[in-house]
JSON list of C-alpha atoms in Angstrom, two decimals:
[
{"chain": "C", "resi": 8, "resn": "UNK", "atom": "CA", "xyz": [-19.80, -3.64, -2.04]},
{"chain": "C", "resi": 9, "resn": "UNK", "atom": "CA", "xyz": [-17.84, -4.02, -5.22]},
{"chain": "C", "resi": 10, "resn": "UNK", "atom": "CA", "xyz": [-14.16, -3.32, -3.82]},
{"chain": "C", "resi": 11, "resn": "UNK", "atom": "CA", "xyz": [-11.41, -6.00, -3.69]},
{"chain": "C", "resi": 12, "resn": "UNK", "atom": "CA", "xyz": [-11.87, -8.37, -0.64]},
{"chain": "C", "resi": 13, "resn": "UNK", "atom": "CA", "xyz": [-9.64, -10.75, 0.97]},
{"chain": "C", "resi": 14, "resn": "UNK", "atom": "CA", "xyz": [-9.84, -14.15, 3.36]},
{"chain": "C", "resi": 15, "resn": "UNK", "atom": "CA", "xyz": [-9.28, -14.75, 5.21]},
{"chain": "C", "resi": 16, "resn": "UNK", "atom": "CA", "xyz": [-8.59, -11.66, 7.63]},
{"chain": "C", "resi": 17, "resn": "UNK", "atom": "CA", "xyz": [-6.43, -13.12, 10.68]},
{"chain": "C", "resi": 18, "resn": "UNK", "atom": "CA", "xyz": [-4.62, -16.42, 10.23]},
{"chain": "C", "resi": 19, "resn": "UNK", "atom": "CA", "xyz": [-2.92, -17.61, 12.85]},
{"chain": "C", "resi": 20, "resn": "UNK", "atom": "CA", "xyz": [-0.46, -21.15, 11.76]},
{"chain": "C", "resi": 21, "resn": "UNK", "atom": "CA", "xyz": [1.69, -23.30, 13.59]},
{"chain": "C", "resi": 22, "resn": "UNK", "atom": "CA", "xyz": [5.48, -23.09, 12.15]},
{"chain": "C", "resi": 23, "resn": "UNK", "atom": "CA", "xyz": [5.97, -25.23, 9.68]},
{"chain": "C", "resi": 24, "resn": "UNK", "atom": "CA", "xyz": [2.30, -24.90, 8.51]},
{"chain": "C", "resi": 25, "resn": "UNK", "atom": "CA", "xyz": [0.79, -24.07, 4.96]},
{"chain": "C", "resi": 26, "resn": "UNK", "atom": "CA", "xyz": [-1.09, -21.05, 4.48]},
{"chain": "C", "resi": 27, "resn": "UNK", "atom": "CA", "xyz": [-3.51, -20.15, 1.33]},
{"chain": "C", "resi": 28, "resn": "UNK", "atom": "CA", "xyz": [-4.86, -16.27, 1.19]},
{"chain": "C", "resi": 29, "resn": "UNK", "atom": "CA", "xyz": [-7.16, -15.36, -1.08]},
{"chain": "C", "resi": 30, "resn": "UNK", "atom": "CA", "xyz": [-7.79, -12.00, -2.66]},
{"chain": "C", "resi": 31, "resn": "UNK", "atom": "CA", "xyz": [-10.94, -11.03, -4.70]},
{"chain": "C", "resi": 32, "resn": "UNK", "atom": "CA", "xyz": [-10.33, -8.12, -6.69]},
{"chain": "C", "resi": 33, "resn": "UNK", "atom": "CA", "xyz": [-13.13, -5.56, -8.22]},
{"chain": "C", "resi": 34, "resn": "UNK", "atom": "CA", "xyz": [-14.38, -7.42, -11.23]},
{"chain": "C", "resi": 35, "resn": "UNK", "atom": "CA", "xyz": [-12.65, -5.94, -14.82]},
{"chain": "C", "resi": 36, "resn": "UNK", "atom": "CA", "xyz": [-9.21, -5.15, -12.92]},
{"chain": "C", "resi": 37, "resn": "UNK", "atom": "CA", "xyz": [-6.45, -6.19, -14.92]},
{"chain": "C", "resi": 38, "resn": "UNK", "atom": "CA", "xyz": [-3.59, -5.76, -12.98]},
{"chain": "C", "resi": 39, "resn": "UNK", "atom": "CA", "xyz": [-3.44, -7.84, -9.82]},
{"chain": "C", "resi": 40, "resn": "UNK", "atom": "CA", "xyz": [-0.50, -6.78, -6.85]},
{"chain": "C", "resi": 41, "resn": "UNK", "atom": "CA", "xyz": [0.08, -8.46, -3.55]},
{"chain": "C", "resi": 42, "resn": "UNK", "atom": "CA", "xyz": [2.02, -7.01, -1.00]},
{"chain": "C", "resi": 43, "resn": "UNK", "atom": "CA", "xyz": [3.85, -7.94, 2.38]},
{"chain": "C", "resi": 44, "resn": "UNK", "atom": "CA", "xyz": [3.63, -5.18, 5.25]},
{"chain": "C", "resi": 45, "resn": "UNK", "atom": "CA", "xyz": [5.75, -6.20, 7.96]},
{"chain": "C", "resi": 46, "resn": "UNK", "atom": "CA", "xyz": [5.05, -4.73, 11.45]},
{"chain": "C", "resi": 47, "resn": "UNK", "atom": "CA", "xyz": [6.50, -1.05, 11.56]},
{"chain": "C", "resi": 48, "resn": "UNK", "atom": "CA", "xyz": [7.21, -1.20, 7.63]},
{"chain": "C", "resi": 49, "resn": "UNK", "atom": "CA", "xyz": [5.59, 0.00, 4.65]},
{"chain": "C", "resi": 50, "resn": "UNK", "atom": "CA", "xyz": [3.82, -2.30, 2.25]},
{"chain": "C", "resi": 51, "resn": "UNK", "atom": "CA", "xyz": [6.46, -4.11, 0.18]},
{"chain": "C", "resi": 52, "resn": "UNK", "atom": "CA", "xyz": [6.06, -5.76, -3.31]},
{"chain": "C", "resi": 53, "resn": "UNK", "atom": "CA", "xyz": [5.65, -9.51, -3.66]},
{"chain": "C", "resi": 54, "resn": "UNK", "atom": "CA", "xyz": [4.28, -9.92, -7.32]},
{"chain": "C", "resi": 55, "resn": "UNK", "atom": "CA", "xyz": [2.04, -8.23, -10.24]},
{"chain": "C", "resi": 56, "resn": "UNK", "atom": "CA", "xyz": [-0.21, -10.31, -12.28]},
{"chain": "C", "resi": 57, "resn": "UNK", "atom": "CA", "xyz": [-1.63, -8.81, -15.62]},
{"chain": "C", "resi": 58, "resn": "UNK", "atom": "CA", "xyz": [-5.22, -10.72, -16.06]},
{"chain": "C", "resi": 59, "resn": "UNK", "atom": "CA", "xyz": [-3.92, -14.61, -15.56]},
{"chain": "C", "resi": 60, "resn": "UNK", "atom": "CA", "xyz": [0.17, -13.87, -16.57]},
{"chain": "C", "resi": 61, "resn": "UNK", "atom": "CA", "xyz": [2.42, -13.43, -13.53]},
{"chain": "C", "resi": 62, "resn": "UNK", "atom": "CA", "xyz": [4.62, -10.48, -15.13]},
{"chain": "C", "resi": 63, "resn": "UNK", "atom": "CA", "xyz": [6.90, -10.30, -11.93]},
{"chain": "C", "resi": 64, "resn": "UNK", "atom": "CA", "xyz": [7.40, -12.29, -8.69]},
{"chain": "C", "resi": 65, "resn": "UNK", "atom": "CA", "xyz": [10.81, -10.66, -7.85]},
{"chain": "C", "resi": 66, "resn": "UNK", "atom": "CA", "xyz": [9.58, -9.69, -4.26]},
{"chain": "C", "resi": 67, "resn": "UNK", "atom": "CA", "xyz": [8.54, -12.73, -3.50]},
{"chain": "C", "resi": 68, "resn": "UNK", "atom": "CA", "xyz": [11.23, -13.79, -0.48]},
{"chain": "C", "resi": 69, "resn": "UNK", "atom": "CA", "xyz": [11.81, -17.36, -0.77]},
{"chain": "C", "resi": 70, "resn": "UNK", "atom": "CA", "xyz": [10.33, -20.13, -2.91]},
{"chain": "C", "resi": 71, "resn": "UNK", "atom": "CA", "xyz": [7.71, -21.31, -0.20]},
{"chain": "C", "resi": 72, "resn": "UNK", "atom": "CA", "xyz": [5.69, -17.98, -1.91]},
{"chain": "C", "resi": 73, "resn": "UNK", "atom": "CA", "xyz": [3.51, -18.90, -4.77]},
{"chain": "C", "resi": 74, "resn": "UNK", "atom": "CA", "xyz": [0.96, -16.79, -6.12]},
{"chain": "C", "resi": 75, "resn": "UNK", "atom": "CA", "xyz": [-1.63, -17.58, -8.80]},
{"chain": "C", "resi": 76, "resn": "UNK", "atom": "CA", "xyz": [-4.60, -16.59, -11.26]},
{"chain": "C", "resi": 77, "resn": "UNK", "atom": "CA", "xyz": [-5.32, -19.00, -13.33]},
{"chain": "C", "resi": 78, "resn": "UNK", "atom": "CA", "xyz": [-8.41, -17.48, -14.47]},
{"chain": "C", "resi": 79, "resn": "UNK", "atom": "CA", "xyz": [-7.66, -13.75, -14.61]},
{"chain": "C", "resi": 80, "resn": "UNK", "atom": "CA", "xyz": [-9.80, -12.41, -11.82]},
{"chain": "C", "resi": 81, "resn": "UNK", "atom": "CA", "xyz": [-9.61, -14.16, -7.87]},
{"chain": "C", "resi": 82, "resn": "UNK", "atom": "CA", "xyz": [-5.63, -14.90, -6.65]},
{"chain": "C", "resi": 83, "resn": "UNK", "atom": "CA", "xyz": [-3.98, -16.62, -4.49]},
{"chain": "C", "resi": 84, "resn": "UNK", "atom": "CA", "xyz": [-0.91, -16.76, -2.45]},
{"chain": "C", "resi": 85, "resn": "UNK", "atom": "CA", "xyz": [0.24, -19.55, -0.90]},
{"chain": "C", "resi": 86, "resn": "UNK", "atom": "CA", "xyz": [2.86, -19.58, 1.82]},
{"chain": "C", "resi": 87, "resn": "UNK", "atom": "CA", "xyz": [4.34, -23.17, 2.35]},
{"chain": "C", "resi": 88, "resn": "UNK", "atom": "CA", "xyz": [6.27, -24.33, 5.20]},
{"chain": "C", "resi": 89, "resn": "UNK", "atom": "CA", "xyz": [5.43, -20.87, 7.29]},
{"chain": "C", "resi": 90, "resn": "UNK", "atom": "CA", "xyz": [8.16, -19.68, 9.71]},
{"chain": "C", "resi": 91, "resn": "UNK", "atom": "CA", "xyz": [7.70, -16.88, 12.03]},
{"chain": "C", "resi": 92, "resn": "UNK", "atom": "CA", "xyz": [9.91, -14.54, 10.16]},
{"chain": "C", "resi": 93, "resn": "UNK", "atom": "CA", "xyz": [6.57, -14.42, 7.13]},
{"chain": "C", "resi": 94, "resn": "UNK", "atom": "CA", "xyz": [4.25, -12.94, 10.40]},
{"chain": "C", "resi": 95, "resn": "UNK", "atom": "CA", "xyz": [3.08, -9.81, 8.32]},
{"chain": "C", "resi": 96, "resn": "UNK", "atom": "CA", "xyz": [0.02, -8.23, 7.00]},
{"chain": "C", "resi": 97, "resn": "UNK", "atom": "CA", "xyz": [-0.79, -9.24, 3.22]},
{"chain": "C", "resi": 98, "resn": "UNK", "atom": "CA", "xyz": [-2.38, -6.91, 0.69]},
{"chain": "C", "resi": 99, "resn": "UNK", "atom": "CA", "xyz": [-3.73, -7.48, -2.53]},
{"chain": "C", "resi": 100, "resn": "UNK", "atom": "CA", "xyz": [-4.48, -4.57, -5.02]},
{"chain": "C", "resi": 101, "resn": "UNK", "atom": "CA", "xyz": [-6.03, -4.07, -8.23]},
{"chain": "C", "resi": 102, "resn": "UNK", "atom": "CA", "xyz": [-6.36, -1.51, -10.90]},
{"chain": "C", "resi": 103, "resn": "UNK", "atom": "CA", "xyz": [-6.49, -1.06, -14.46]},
{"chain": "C", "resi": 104, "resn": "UNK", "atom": "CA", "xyz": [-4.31, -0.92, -15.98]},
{"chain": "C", "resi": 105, "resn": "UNK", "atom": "CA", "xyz": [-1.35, -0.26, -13.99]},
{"chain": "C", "resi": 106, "resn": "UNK", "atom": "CA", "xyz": [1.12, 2.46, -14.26]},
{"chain": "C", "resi": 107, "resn": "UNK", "atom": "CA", "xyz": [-0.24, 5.99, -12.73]},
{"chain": "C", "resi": 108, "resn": "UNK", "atom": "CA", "xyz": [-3.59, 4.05, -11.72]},
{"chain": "C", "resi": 109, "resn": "UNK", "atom": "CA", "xyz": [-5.03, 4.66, -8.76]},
{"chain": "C", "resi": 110, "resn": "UNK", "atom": "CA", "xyz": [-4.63, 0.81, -6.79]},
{"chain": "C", "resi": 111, "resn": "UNK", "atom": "CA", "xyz": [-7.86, -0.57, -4.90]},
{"chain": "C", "resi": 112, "resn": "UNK", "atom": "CA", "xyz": [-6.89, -2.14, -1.63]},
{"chain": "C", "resi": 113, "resn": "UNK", "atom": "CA", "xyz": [-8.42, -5.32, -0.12]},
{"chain": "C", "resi": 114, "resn": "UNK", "atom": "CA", "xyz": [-8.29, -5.11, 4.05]},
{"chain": "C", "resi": 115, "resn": "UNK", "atom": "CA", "xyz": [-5.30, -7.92, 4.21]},
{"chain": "C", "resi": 116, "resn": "UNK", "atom": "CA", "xyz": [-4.80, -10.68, 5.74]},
{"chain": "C", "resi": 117, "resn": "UNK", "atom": "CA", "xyz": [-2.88, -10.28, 9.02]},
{"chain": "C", "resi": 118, "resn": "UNK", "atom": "CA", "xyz": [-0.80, -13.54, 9.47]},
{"chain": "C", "resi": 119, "resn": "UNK", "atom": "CA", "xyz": [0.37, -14.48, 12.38]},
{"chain": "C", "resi": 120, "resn": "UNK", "atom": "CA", "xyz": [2.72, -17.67, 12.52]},
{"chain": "C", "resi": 121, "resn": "UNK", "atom": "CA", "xyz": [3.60, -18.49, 16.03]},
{"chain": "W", "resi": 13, "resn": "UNK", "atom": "CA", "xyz": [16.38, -0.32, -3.73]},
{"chain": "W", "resi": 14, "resn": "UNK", "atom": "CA", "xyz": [14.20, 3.63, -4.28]},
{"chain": "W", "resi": 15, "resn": "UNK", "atom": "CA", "xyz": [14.23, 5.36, -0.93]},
{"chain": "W", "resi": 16, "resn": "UNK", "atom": "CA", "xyz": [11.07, 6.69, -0.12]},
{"chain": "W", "resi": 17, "resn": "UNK", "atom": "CA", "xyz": [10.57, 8.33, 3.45]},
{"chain": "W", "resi": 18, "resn": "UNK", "atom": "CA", "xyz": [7.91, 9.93, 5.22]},
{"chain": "W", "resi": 19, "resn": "UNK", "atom": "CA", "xyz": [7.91, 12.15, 8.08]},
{"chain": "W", "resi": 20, "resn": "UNK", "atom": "CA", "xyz": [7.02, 12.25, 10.84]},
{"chain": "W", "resi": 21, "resn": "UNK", "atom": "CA", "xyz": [7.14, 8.84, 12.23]},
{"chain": "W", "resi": 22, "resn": "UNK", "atom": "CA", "xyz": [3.90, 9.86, 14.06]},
{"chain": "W", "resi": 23, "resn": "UNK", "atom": "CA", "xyz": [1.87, 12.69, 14.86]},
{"chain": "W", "resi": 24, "resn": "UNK", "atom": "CA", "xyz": [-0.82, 13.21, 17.33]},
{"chain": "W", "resi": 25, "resn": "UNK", "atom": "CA", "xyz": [-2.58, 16.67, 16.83]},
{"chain": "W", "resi": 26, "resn": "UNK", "atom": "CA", "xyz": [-6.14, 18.05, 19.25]},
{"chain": "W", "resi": 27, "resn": "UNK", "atom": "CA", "xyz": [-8.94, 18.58, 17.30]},
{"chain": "W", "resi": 28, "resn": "UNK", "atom": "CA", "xyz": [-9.20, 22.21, 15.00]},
{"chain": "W", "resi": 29, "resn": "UNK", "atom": "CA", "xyz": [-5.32, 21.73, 14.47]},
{"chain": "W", "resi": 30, "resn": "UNK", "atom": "CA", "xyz": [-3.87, 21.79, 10.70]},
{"chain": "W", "resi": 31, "resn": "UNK", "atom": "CA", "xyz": [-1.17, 19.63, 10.30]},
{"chain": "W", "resi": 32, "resn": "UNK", "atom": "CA", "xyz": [0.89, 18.69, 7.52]},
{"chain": "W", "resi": 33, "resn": "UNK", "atom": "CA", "xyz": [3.38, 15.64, 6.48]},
{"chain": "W", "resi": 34, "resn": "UNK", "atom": "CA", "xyz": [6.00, 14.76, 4.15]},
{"chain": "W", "resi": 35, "resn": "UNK", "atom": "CA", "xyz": [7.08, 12.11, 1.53]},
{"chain": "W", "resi": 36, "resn": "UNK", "atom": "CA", "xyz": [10.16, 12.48, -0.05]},
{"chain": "W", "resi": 37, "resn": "UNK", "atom": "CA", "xyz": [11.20, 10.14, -2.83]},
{"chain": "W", "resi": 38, "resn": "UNK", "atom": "CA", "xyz": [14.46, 10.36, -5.82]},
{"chain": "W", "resi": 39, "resn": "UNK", "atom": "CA", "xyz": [13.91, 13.26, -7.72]},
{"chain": "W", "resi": 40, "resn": "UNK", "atom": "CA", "xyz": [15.05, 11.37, -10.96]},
{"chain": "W", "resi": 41, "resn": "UNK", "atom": "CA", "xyz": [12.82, 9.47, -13.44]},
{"chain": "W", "resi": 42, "resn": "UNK", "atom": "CA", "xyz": [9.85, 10.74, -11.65]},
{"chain": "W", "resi": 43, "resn": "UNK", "atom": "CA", "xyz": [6.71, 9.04, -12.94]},
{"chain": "W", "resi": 44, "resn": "UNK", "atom": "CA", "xyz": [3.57, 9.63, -10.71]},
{"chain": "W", "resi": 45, "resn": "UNK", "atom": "CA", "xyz": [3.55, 9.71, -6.71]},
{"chain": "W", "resi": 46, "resn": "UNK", "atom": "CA", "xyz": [0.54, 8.48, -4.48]},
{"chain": "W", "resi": 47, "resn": "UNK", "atom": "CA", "xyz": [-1.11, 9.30, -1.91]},
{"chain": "W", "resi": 48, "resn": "UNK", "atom": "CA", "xyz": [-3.31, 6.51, 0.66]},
{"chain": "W", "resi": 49, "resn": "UNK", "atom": "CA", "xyz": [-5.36, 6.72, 3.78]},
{"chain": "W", "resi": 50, "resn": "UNK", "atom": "CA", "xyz": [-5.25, 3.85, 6.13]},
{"chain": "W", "resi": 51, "resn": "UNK", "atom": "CA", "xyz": [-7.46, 3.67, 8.96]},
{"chain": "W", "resi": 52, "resn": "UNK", "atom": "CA", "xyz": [-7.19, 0.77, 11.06]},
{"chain": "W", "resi": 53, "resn": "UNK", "atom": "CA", "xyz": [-8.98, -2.31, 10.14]},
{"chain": "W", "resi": 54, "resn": "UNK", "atom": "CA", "xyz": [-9.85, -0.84, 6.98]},
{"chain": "W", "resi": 55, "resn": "UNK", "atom": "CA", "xyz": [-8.67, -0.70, 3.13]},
{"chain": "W", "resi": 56, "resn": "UNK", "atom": "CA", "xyz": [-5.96, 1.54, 2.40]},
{"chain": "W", "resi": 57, "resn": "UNK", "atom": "CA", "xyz": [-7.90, 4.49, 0.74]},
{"chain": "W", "resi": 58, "resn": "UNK", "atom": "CA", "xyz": [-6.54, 6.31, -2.52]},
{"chain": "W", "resi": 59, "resn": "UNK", "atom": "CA", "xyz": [-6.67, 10.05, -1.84]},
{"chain": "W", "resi": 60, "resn": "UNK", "atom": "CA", "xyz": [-4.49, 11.48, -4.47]},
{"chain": "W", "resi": 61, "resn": "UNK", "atom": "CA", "xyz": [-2.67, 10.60, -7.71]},
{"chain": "W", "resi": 62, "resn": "UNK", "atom": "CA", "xyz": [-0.22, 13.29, -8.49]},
{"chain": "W", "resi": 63, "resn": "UNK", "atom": "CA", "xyz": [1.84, 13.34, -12.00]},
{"chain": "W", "resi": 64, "resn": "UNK", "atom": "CA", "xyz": [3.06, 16.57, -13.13]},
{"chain": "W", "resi": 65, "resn": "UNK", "atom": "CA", "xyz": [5.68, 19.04, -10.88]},
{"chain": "W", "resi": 66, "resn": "UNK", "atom": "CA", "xyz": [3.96, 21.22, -9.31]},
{"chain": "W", "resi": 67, "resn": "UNK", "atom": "CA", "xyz": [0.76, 19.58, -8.89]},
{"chain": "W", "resi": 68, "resn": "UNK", "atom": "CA", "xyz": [-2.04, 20.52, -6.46]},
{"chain": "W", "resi": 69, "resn": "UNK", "atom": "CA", "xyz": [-4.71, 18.42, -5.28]},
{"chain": "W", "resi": 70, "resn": "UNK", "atom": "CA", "xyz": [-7.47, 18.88, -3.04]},
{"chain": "W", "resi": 71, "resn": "UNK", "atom": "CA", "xyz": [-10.21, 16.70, -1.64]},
{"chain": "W", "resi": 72, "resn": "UNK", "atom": "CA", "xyz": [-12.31, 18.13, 1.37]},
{"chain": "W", "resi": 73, "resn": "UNK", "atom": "CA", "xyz": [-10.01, 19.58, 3.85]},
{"chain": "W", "resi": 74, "resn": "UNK", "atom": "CA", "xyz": [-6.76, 17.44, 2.56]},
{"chain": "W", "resi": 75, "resn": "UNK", "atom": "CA", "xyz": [-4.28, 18.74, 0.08]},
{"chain": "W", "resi": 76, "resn": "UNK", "atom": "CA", "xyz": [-0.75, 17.61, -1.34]},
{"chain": "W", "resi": 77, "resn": "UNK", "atom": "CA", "xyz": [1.55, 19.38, -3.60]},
{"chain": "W", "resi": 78, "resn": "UNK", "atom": "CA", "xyz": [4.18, 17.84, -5.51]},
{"chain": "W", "resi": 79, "resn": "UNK", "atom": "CA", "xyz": [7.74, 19.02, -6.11]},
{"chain": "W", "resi": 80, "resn": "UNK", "atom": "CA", "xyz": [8.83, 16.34, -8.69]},
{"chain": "W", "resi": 81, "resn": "UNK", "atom": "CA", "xyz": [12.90, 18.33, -9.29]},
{"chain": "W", "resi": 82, "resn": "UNK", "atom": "CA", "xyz": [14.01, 18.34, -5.49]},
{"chain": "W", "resi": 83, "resn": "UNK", "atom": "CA", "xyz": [12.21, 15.04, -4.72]},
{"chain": "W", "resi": 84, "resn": "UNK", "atom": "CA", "xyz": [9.22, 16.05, -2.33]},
{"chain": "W", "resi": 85, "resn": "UNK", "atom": "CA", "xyz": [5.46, 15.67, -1.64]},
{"chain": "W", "resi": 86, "resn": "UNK", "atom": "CA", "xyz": [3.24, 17.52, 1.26]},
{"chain": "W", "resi": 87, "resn": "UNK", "atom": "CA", "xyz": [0.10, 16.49, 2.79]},
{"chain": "W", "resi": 88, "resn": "UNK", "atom": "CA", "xyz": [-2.03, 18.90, 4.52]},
{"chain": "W", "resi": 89, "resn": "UNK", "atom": "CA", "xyz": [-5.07, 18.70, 6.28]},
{"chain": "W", "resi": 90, "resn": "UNK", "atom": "CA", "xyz": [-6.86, 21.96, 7.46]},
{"chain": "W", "resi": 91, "resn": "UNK", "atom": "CA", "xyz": [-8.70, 21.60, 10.67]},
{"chain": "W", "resi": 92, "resn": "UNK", "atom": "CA", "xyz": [-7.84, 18.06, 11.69]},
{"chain": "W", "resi": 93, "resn": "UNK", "atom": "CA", "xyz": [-10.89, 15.60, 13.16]},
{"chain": "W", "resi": 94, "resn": "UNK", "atom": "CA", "xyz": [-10.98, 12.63, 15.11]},
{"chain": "W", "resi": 95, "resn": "UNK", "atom": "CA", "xyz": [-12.05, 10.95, 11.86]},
{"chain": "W", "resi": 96, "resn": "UNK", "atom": "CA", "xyz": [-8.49, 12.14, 9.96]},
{"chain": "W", "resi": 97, "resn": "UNK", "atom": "CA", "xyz": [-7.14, 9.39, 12.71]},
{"chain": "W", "resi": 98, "resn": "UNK", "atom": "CA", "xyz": [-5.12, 7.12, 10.17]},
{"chain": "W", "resi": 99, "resn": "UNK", "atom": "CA", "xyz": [-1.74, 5.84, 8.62]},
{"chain": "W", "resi": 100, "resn": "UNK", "atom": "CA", "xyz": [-0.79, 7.99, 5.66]},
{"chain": "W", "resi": 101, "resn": "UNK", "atom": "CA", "xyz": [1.01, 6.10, 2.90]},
{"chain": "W", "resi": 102, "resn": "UNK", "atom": "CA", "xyz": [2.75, 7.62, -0.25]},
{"chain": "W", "resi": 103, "resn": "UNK", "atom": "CA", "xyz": [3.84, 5.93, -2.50]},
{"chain": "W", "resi": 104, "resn": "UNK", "atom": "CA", "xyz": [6.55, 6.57, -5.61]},
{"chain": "W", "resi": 105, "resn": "UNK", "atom": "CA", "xyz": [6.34, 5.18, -8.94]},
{"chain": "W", "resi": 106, "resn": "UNK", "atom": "CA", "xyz": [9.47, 5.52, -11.24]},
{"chain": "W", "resi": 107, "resn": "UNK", "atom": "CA", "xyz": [9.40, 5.82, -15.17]},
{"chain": "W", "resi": 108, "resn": "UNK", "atom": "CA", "xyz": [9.38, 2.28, -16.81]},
{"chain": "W", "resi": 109, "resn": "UNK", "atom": "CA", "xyz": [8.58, 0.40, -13.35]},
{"chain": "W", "resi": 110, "resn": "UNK", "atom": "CA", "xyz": [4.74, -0.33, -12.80]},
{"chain": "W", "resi": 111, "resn": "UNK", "atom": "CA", "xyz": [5.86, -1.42, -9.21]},
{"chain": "W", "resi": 112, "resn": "UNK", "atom": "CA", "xyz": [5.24, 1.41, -6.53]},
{"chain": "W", "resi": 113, "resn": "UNK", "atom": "CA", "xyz": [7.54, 2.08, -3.59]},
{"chain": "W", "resi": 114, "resn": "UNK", "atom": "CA", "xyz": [5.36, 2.66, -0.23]},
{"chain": "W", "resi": 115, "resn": "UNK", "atom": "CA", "xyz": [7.05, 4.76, 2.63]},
{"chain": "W", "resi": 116, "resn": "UNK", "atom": "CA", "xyz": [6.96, 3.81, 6.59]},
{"chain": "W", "resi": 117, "resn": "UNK", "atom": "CA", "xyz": [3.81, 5.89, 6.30]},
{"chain": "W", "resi": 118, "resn": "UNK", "atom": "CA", "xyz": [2.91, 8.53, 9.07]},
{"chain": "W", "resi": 119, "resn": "UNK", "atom": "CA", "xyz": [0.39, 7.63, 11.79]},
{"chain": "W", "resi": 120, "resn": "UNK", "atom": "CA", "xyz": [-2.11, 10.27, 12.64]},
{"chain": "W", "resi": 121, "resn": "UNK", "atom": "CA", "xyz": [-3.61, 10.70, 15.87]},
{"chain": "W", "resi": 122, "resn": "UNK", "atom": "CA", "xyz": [-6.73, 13.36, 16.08]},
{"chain": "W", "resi": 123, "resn": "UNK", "atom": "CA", "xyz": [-7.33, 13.91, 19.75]},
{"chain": "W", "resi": 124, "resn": "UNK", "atom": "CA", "xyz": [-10.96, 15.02, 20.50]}
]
């Protein structure tokens, strides 16, 4: 289908190891989200990209989260250094543009750092 | 920090039942409020984009109203099914923020 996909979908790293998810999102999307949904929790922002500009990685938690786009359409985050406390579900969304649009959901990533 | 809450927690309902759900969220610079179906190893699913105060929206047997001056949102669904089985997120946006605030969500259990 054409929606926004993600990979991969379980992860499962040793403490201490680096993680790389990827998120493709539907092809013309502008805007770019990810988000972090803890267990019990609702999704949570980490950072919005607007085609390849990162407008706003205030959620991100610590600096072992970096997120890019170089090229304006596929991202990716990158989690170095993983400790157990970063065990979530991640969620990347597109729309376009943002602000009252409807956001298209990839399935996540559940991460699981053990 | 925007407070955005949903309630209930959870809900498990038999089959035929109408249920309904609630998101409440600041009632000051209101700028549009979501609404998302999640079903489990799925994508969260846009139902319902809801801008003005008093808003209505329907889609099938689900419906949500909006009271944007005390700070509310409803979700109904008429008739439940085992398929309405899901997480239902809302989610606030405020006036000059493109960032949403999600809720807890509430979890949805149709029993056949």
């Amino acid at each position: 289908g054409a929606g926004v996909s993600q990979s991969p979908r379980y992860k499962v790293a040793k403490r201490g190891q680096d993680v790389a998810l990827r998120c493709d999102p539907i092809s013309g999307h502008v805007s770019l989200f990810w988000y972090q949904q803890a267990l019990g929790q609702g999704p949570e922002f980490l950072t919005y990209f607007q085609n390849e500009a990162q407008l706003d990685k205030s959620g991100l938690p610590s600096d072992r989260f970096f997120a890019e786009r170089p090229e304006g359409s596929v991202s990716t985050l990158k989690i170095q250094r993983t400790q157990q406390e970063d065990s979530a579900v991640y969620l990347c969304a597109s729309s376009s543009p943002a602000g009252q649009e409807t956001q298209y959901f990839g399935p996540g990533t559940r991460l699981l750092v053990l | 920090i925007l407070n955005v809450e949903q309630s209930p927690q959870s809900l498990h309902v038999q089959e035929g039942d109408s249920t309904n759900f609630t998101c409440s969220f600041p009632s000051s610079n209101f700028y549009a409020l979501h609404w998302y179906r999640w079903e489990t190893a799925k994508s969260p699913e846009a139902l319902f984009v809801m801008t003005l105060n008093g808003d209505e929206k329907k889609k099938g047997r689900i419906s949500a109203t909006l009271n944007t001056k005390e700070g509310y949102s409803y979700l109904y669904i008429k008739g439940s099914q085992p398929e309405d089985s899901a997480t239902y997120l809302c989610a606030f946006e405020s006036g000059g923020s493109y960032i949403p605030t999600f809720g807890r969500g509430t979890s949805l259990i149709v029993h056949p």
